PDB file of C-alpha atoms in Angstrom:
ATOM      1  CA  MET A  12     -29.538-210.325 108.070  1.00 91.00           C
ATOM      2  CA  TYR A  13     -32.362-210.335 105.185  1.00 95.00           C
ATOM      3  CA  HIS A  14     -35.380-212.155 106.353  1.00 97.00           C
ATOM      4  CA  ILE A  15     -36.868-214.690 103.380  1.00 97.00           C
ATOM      5  CA  ILE A  16     -39.846-216.657 103.040  1.00 97.00           C
ATOM      6  CA  ILE A  17     -40.316-220.014 101.088  1.00 97.00           C
ATOM      7  CA  ILE A  18     -43.500-221.246  99.010  1.00 97.00           C
ATOM      8  CA  GLU A  19     -42.996-225.121  97.675  1.00 95.00           C
ATOM      9  CA  ASP A  20     -45.262-227.825  98.699  1.00 92.00           C
ATOM     10  CA  ASP A  21     -42.630-229.912  97.657  1.00 90.00           C
ATOM     11  CA  PRO A  22     -41.118-231.189 100.785  1.00 92.00           C
ATOM     12  CA  MET A  23     -37.947-232.242  99.153  1.00 90.00           C
ATOM     13  CA  VAL A  24     -37.896-228.915  97.179  1.00 89.00           C
ATOM     14  CA  ALA A  25     -38.695-226.138  99.835  1.00 93.00           C
ATOM     15  CA  ALA A  26     -35.606-228.444 102.213  1.00 93.00           C
ATOM     16  CA  ILE A  27     -33.040-228.016  99.538  1.00 92.00           C
ATOM     17  CA  ASN A  28     -34.464-224.271  98.725  1.00 93.00           C
ATOM     18  CA  ARG A  29     -33.662-224.070 102.493  1.00 95.00           C
ATOM     19  CA  GLN A  30     -30.075-225.336 102.907  1.00 94.00           C
ATOM     20  CA  TYR A  31     -28.608-222.561  99.154  1.00 93.00           C
ATOM     21  CA  ALA A  32     -30.179-219.152 101.360  1.00 95.00           C
ATOM     22  CA  LEU A  33     -29.168-220.359 105.168  1.00 95.00           C
ATOM     23  CA  ALA A  34     -25.430-221.152 103.128  1.00 93.00           C
ATOM     24  CA  LEU A  35     -25.297-217.038 102.968  1.00 93.00           C
ATOM     25  CA  PRO A  36     -24.962-215.465 105.892  1.00 92.00           C
ATOM     26  CA  ALA A  37     -26.563-212.364 105.128  1.00 93.00           C
ATOM     27  CA  PHE A  38     -29.574-214.712 105.203  1.00 96.00           C
ATOM     28  CA  SER A  39     -32.318-215.997 107.121  1.00 96.00           C
ATOM     29  CA  VAL A  40     -35.048-218.592 106.790  1.00 97.00           C
ATOM     30  CA  ASP A  41     -37.803-217.916 108.179  1.00 97.00           C
ATOM     31  CA  ARG A  42     -40.778-219.577 107.364  1.00 97.00           C
ATOM     32  CA  VAL A  43     -41.505-222.589 104.738  1.00 97.00           C
ATOM     33  CA  PHE A  44     -44.945-222.850 103.292  1.00 97.00           C
ATOM     34  CA  LYS A  45     -47.522-225.614 100.962  1.00 95.00           C
ATOM     35  CA  ASN A  46     -49.520-222.956  99.558  1.00 96.00           C
ATOM     36  CA  GLY A  47     -49.406-219.325  98.630  1.00 95.00           C
ATOM     37  CA  ALA A  48     -52.546-218.916 101.041  1.00 95.00           C
ATOM     38  CA  GLU A  49     -51.076-219.796 104.327  1.00 96.00           C
ATOM     39  CA  ALA A  50     -48.409-217.352 103.659  1.00 97.00           C
ATOM     40  CA  LEU A  51     -50.269-215.131 102.564  1.00 96.00           C
ATOM     41  CA  GLU A  52     -51.537-215.546 106.123  1.00 96.00           C
ATOM     42  CA  TYR A  53     -48.455-214.718 108.234  1.00 97.00           C
ATOM     43  CA  LEU A  54     -47.201-212.031 105.558  1.00 96.00           C
ATOM     44  CA  ARG A  55     -50.606-210.225 106.915  1.00 94.00           C
ATOM     45  CA  GLU A  56     -48.914-210.317 110.670  1.00 94.00           C
ATOM     46  CA  ASN A  57     -45.539-210.223 109.289  1.00 95.00           C
ATOM     47  CA  ASP A  58     -43.381-208.598 106.579  1.00 94.00           C
ATOM     48  CA  ALA A  59     -39.830-210.728 104.542  1.00 96.00           C
ATOM     49  CA  ASP A  60     -37.535-209.281 102.362  1.00 95.00           C
ATOM     50  CA  LEU A  61     -37.416-211.803 100.267  1.00 96.00           C
ATOM     51  CA  ILE A  62     -39.972-214.516  98.827  1.00 97.00           C
ATOM     52  CA  ILE A  63     -38.406-217.641  96.973  1.00 97.00           C
ATOM     53  CA  LEU A  64     -41.632-218.702  95.569  1.00 95.00           C
ATOM     54  CA  ASP A  65     -42.436-221.510  93.207  1.00 92.00           C
ATOM     55  CA  TYR A  66     -45.141-220.796  90.752  1.00 90.00           C
ATOM     56  CA  TYR A  67     -47.356-224.113  90.305  1.00 89.00           C
ATOM     57  CA  THR A  68     -48.805-225.045  94.212  1.00 86.00           C
ATOM     58  CA  PRO A  69     -51.533-225.449  95.270  1.00 87.00           C
ATOM     59  CA  LEU A  70     -55.035-223.027  96.081  1.00 91.00           C
ATOM     60  CA  MET A  71     -53.580-220.690  93.156  1.00 92.00           C
ATOM     61  CA  ASN A  72     -50.050-219.618  91.216  1.00 91.00           C
ATOM     62  CA  GLY A  73     -47.573-217.467  91.032  1.00 90.00           C
ATOM     63  CA  SER A  74     -48.874-214.958  89.124  1.00 90.00           C
ATOM     64  CA  GLN A  75     -52.262-214.939  91.742  1.00 93.00           C
ATOM     65  CA  PHE A  76     -50.523-215.032  94.425  1.00 95.00           C
ATOM     66  CA  ILE A  77     -48.318-211.572  93.302  1.00 93.00           C
ATOM     67  CA  ASP A  78     -51.725-210.049  93.017  1.00 93.00           C
ATOM     68  CA  ARG A  79     -52.972-210.886  96.570  1.00 94.00           C
ATOM     69  CA  LEU A  80     -49.780-210.117  98.139  1.00 93.00           C
ATOM     70  CA  HIS A  81     -49.869-205.942  96.446  1.00 91.00           C
ATOM     71  CA  THR A  82     -52.974-206.116  97.663  1.00 92.00           C
ATOM     72  CA  LEU A  83     -52.045-206.537 101.414  1.00 92.00           C
ATOM     73  CA  GLY A  84     -50.300-203.169 100.425  1.00 92.00           C
ATOM     74  CA  LYS A  85     -46.665-205.710 101.068  1.00 91.00           C
ATOM     75  CA  THR A  86     -43.965-205.906  98.391  1.00 89.00           C
ATOM     76  CA  PRO A  87     -40.973-207.443  99.304  1.00 93.00           C
ATOM     77  CA  SER A  88     -38.896-208.905  96.469  1.00 93.00           C
ATOM     78  CA  VAL A  89     -40.056-212.473  94.971  1.00 94.00           C
ATOM     79  CA  ILE A  90     -37.290-215.499  93.556  1.00 94.00           C
ATOM     80  CA  MET A  91     -39.791-216.851  90.755  1.00 90.00           C
ATOM     81  CA  VAL A  92     -37.937-220.751  91.444  1.00 85.00           C
ATOM     82  CA  THR A  93     -40.529-223.769  88.482  1.00 76.00           C
ATOM     83  CA  SER A  94     -39.949-225.554  85.727  1.00 72.00           C
ATOM     84  CA  ALA A  95     -42.561-223.121  84.032  1.00 63.00           C
ATOM     85  CA  ASN A  96     -40.791-221.747  80.877  1.00 60.00           C
ATOM     86  CA  ASP A  97     -43.299-220.709  79.327  1.00 63.00           C
ATOM     87  CA  SER A  98     -42.874-217.608  77.587  1.00 66.00           C
ATOM     88  CA  ASP A  99     -46.770-215.492  77.954  1.00 72.00           C
ATOM     89  CA  ILE A 100     -45.880-216.527  81.815  1.00 75.00           C
ATOM     90  CA  VAL A 101     -42.173-214.847  81.984  1.00 73.00           C
ATOM     91  CA  ARG A 102     -43.719-211.668  80.028  1.00 73.00           C
ATOM     92  CA  SER A 103     -46.720-211.694  82.789  1.00 76.00           C
ATOM     93  CA  LEU A 104     -43.382-212.479  85.557  1.00 76.00           C
ATOM     94  CA  LEU A 105     -41.456-210.723  84.872  1.00 74.00           C
ATOM     95  CA  SER A 106     -44.318-207.009  83.853  1.00 75.00           C
ATOM     96  CA  ARG A 107     -45.307-207.708  88.094  1.00 80.00           C
ATOM     97  CA  GLY A 108     -41.963-206.829  89.146  1.00 79.00           C
ATOM     98  CA  VAL A 109     -40.451-210.296  89.783  1.00 86.00           C
ATOM     99  CA  PHE A 110     -36.441-210.253  90.863  1.00 87.00           C
ATOM    100  CA  ASP A 111     -35.490-213.372  89.429  1.00 86.00           C
ATOM    101  CA  TYR A 112     -36.257-216.791  87.602  1.00 84.00           C
ATOM    102  CA  LEU A 113     -35.202-219.490  88.424  1.00 83.00           C
ATOM    103  CA  VAL A 114     -36.306-222.599  85.526  1.00 78.00           C
ATOM    104  CA  LYS A 115     -36.480-226.166  87.313  1.00 77.00           C
ATOM    105  CA  PRO A 116     -33.394-227.968  87.082  1.00 74.00           C
ATOM    106  CA  PHE A 117     -31.299-225.128  89.097  1.00 78.00           C
ATOM    107  CA  THR A 118     -27.873-225.120  90.524  1.00 80.00           C
ATOM    108  CA  ALA A 119     -26.625-223.883  93.827  1.00 86.00           C
ATOM    109  CA  GLU A 120     -24.388-221.625  91.569  1.00 84.00           C
ATOM    110  CA  ARG A 121     -27.368-219.772  89.856  1.00 84.00           C
ATOM    111  CA  PHE A 122     -29.818-219.726  93.566  1.00 90.00           C
ATOM    112  CA  HIS A 123     -26.490-217.700  95.287  1.00 90.00           C
ATOM    113  CA  ALA A 124     -25.648-215.714  91.804  1.00 86.00           C
ATOM    114  CA  ALA A 125     -30.367-214.525  92.592  1.00 88.00           C
ATOM    115  CA  LEU A 126     -29.844-213.915  96.418  1.00 92.00           C
ATOM    116  CA  LYS A 127     -26.090-211.698  95.832  1.00 88.00           C
ATOM    117  CA  ARG A 128     -27.466-209.894  93.307  1.00 86.00           C
ATOM    118  CA  PHE A 129     -30.875-209.379  95.651  1.00 90.00           C
ATOM    119  CA  SER A 130     -28.751-208.937  98.601  1.00 89.00           C
ATOM    120  CA  GLU A 131     -25.970-205.372  96.590  1.00 83.00           C
ATOM    121  CA  THR A 132     -28.809-204.889  95.281  1.00 83.00           C
ATOM    122  CA  ARG A 133     -30.680-204.372  98.818  1.00 82.00           C
ATOM    123  CA  ARG A 134     -27.826-202.511  99.416  1.00 80.00           C
ATOM    124  CA  TYR A 135     -27.367-199.820  97.529  1.00 73.00           C
ATOM    125  CA  LEU A 136     -30.028-199.083  97.027  1.00 73.00           C
ATOM    126  CA  ASP A 137     -29.817-198.573 101.608  1.00 72.00           C
ATOM    127  CA  GLY A 138     -26.326-196.934 100.496  1.00 67.00           C
ATOM    128  CA  GLN A 139     -28.503-193.704  98.673  1.00 62.00           C
ATOM    129  CA  SER A 140     -29.931-191.494 101.367  1.00 57.00           C
ATOM    130  CA  ALA A 141     -30.162-188.423  98.944  1.00 59.00           C
ATOM    131  CA  GLY A 142     -32.383-188.638  95.561  1.00 62.00           C
ATOM    132  CA  LEU A 143     -31.076-191.576  92.803  1.00 58.00           C
ATOM    133  CA  SER A 144     -29.955-189.632  90.114  1.00 61.00           C
ATOM    134  CA  GLN A 145     -29.776-191.190  86.433  1.00 64.00           C
ATOM    135  CA  GLU A 146     -26.486-192.611  86.481  1.00 63.00           C
ATOM    136  CA  ALA A 147     -27.730-193.852  89.971  1.00 57.00           C
ATOM    137  CA  LEU A 148     -30.791-195.276  88.330  1.00 57.00           C
ATOM    138  CA  ASP A 149     -28.189-196.345  85.579  1.00 60.00           C
ATOM    139  CA  THR A 150     -25.990-198.757  88.025  1.00 57.00           C
ATOM    140  CA  LEU A 151     -29.181-199.964  90.293  1.00 54.00           C
ATOM    141  CA  LEU A 152     -30.707-202.117  87.321  1.00 56.00           C
ATOM    142  CA  SER A 153     -27.472-202.758  85.785  1.00 55.00           C
ATOM    143  CA  ARG A 154     -27.525-205.208  89.213  1.00 52.00           C
ATOM    144  CA  ARG A 155     -30.374-206.174  88.573  1.00 53.00           C
ATOM    145  CA  ASN A 156     -30.224-207.000  84.760  1.00 52.00           C
ATOM    146  CA  PRO A 157     -26.851-207.685  83.747  1.00 49.00           C
ATOM    147  CA  ASP A 158     -28.126-208.317  80.723  1.00 48.00           C
ATOM    148  CA  MET A 159     -30.083-205.421  80.211  1.00 42.00           C
ATOM    149  CA  SER A 160     -27.687-203.796  77.815  1.00 43.00           C
ATOM    150  CA  GLN A 161     -29.542-203.805  74.443  1.00 47.00           C
ATOM    151  CA  LYS A 162     -29.548-206.377  72.060  1.00 53.00           C
ATOM    152  CA  PRO A 163     -31.146-206.134  68.919  1.00 57.00           C
ATOM    153  CA  PRO A 164     -34.942-207.653  68.005  1.00 63.00           C
ATOM    154  CA  LEU A 165     -34.504-212.053  67.222  1.00 66.00           C
ATOM    155  CA  THR A 166     -33.705-213.303  63.903  1.00 66.00           C
ATOM    156  CA  LYS A 167     -37.060-214.469  62.470  1.00 71.00           C
ATOM    157  CA  GLY A 168     -38.155-218.203  64.155  1.00 77.00           C
ATOM    158  CA  LEU A 169     -36.532-217.915  67.733  1.00 82.00           C
ATOM    159  CA  SER A 170     -38.529-217.889  70.790  1.00 81.00           C
ATOM    160  CA  ASP A 171     -37.297-215.645  73.326  1.00 79.00           C
ATOM    161  CA  ALA A 172     -37.902-218.449  76.247  1.00 80.00           C
ATOM    162  CA  THR A 173     -35.311-220.935  74.055  1.00 83.00           C
ATOM    163  CA  LEU A 174     -33.141-218.028  74.303  1.00 83.00           C
ATOM    164  CA  ALA A 175     -33.563-217.809  78.256  1.00 82.00           C
ATOM    165  CA  MET A 176     -33.330-221.816  78.265  1.00 81.00           C
ATOM    166  CA  ILE A 177     -30.314-221.833  75.812  1.00 83.00           C
ATOM    167  CA  ARG A 178     -28.452-219.464  77.789  1.00 80.00           C
ATOM    168  CA  GLU A 179     -28.981-220.161  81.079  1.00 78.00           C
ATOM    169  CA  TYR A 180     -27.293-223.750  80.882  1.00 79.00           C
ATOM    170  CA  VAL A 181     -24.239-221.484  79.552  1.00 79.00           C
ATOM    171  CA  ARG A 182     -23.979-219.095  82.689  1.00 74.00           C
ATOM    172  CA  THR A 183     -24.444-222.307  84.573  1.00 74.00           C
ATOM    173  CA  ASN A 184     -21.287-223.327  83.115  1.00 71.00           C
ATOM    174  CA  PRO A 185     -19.331-220.438  82.787  1.00 67.00           C
ATOM    175  CA  GLU A 186     -15.945-222.268  83.026  1.00 64.00           C
ATOM    176  CA  SER A 187     -17.279-224.550  79.825  1.00 76.00           C
ATOM    177  CA  LEU A 188     -16.817-224.550  77.246  1.00 83.00           C
ATOM    178  CA  PHE A 189     -19.138-226.696  74.432  1.00 83.00           C
ATOM    179  CA  THR A 190     -20.069-227.231  70.316  1.00 87.00           C
ATOM    180  CA  SER A 191     -23.448-226.934  69.383  1.00 87.00           C
ATOM    181  CA  GLU A 192     -23.358-230.297  69.474  1.00 89.00           C
ATOM    182  CA  GLN A 193     -23.418-230.680  72.700  1.00 87.00           C
ATOM    183  CA  ILE A 194     -25.500-227.963  73.562  1.00 85.00           C
ATOM    184  CA  ALA A 195     -27.445-229.578  71.343  1.00 87.00           C
ATOM    185  CA  GLU A 196     -27.783-232.414  73.527  1.00 86.00           C
ATOM    186  CA  GLN A 197     -28.544-230.950  76.519  1.00 81.00           C
ATOM    187  CA  VAL A 198     -31.561-229.238  76.087  1.00 80.00           C
ATOM    188  CA  GLN A 199     -32.886-231.281  73.464  1.00 84.00           C
ATOM    189  CA  LEU A 200     -33.139-229.300  70.000  1.00 85.00           C
ATOM    190  CA  SER A 201     -31.400-229.725  66.744  1.00 88.00           C
ATOM    191  CA  ARG A 202     -28.094-228.896  65.843  1.00 85.00           C
ATOM    192  CA  VAL A 203     -29.329-226.393  63.491  1.00 87.00           C
ATOM    193  CA  THR A 204     -31.087-224.679  65.600  1.00 87.00           C
ATOM    194  CA  ILE A 205     -28.976-224.561  68.722  1.00 87.00           C
ATOM    195  CA  ARG A 206     -26.733-222.906  65.910  1.00 86.00           C
ATOM    196  CA  ARG A 207     -28.321-219.979  64.719  1.00 86.00           C
ATOM    197  CA  TYR A 208     -29.028-219.897  68.535  1.00 86.00           C
ATOM    198  CA  MET A 209     -25.054-219.359  68.575  1.00 85.00           C
ATOM    199  CA  ASN A 210     -24.782-216.993  65.538  1.00 82.00           C
ATOM    200  CA  TYR A 211     -27.503-214.826  67.728  1.00 81.00           C
ATOM    201  CA  LEU A 212     -25.925-214.950  70.810  1.00 80.00           C
ATOM    202  CA  THR A 213     -21.775-214.202  69.479  1.00 78.00           C
ATOM    203  CA  GLU A 214     -23.237-211.321  66.866  1.00 73.00           C
ATOM    204  CA  THR A 215     -24.778-209.612  70.398  1.00 73.00           C
ATOM    205  CA  GLY A 216     -21.484-210.183  73.119  1.00 71.00           C
ATOM    206  CA  GLU A 217     -22.279-212.664  75.001  1.00 74.00           C
ATOM    207  CA  LEU A 218     -20.946-215.890  74.550  1.00 76.00           C
ATOM    208  CA  VAL A 219     -16.948-216.167  72.631  1.00 76.00           C
ATOM    209  CA  SER A 220     -16.780-218.427  69.662  1.00 76.00           C
ATOM    210  CA  VAL A 221     -13.331-219.848  69.360  1.00 75.00           C
ATOM    211  CA  ILE A 222     -12.781-222.609  66.967  1.00 76.00           C
ATOM    212  CA  ASP A 223     -10.709-225.853  68.106  1.00 71.00           C
ATOM    213  CA  TYR A 224      -7.539-227.321  66.272  1.00 69.00           C
ATOM    214  CA  LYS A 225      -7.494-230.081  68.107  1.00 69.00           C
ATOM    215  CA  THR A 226     -10.228-232.795  67.481  1.00 61.00           C
ATOM    216  CA  GLY A 227      -8.009-234.784  65.211  1.00 64.00           C
ATOM    217  CA  GLY A 228     -10.004-234.041  62.052  1.00 66.00           C
ATOM    218  CA  ARG A 229     -12.337-231.423  60.608  1.00 69.00           C
ATOM    219  CA  PRO A 230     -11.253-228.146  63.552  1.00 72.00           C
ATOM    220  CA  SER A 231     -15.268-227.573  65.114  1.00 77.00           C
ATOM    221  CA  ILE A 232     -16.504-224.084  66.306  1.00 84.00           C
ATOM    222  CA  LYS A 233     -16.764-223.740  70.583  1.00 83.00           C
ATOM    223  CA  TYR A 234     -18.697-221.065  72.944  1.00 82.00           C
ATOM    224  CA  GLY A 235     -18.436-220.188  76.272  1.00 79.00           C
ATOM    225  CA  TRP A 236     -19.448-217.820  78.579  1.00 71.00           C
ATOM    226  CA  LYS A 237     -17.758-214.577  77.866  1.00 56.00           C
ATOM    227  CA  PRO A 238     -17.010-212.739  81.400  1.00 47.00           C
ATOM    228  CA  LEU A 239     -15.224-216.084  82.678  1.00 38.00           C
ATOM    229  CA  ILE A 240     -13.583-216.270  78.893  1.00 35.00           C
TER     230      ILE A 240
END
């Protein structure tokens, strides 16, 4: 059983996160806190395997909380749940060892995928009685970062934050195919901009593209998540 604490000042969101977590039998939610200060006081005397942390909470933000947590000598895994998708914030959180990053609004499926990756990683580490070889480390990192394979650098004009937003939208609808117009409407960007990102994602092999001839007019290109296509 993996023990979770949730730090979220919105009672409705906290209740949803708790419900999502308890839907998986390997997890228990020990406590829910409205701010990081309360959570730190609890963690001085108690341990947690995983923290579901909202970035914007009273008294301190997510980065400040993690820094203070580490000064206590505590290193539980952290899944950040927030509306903060600024590239500088994401970069700073990743440098602090955040295990996963969920941008609101997210689906139960994406939330569960994060928890399942966490449990798979923990089980893998617990099963390594000897020191980790390079092969074992590569396997571990691939479990934590399914998309860690080398990608070409972003072309000029593309941003990591926008790419992550588009990738997340397609990932949460893995059995669907979308035109660039449909994606543009959902993420509120222009069709021209979306096409540039679609070209990048198909070139890197993350997405597949198919031509739909059943449009009754000019054929259209549709894109989908590669692992389940």
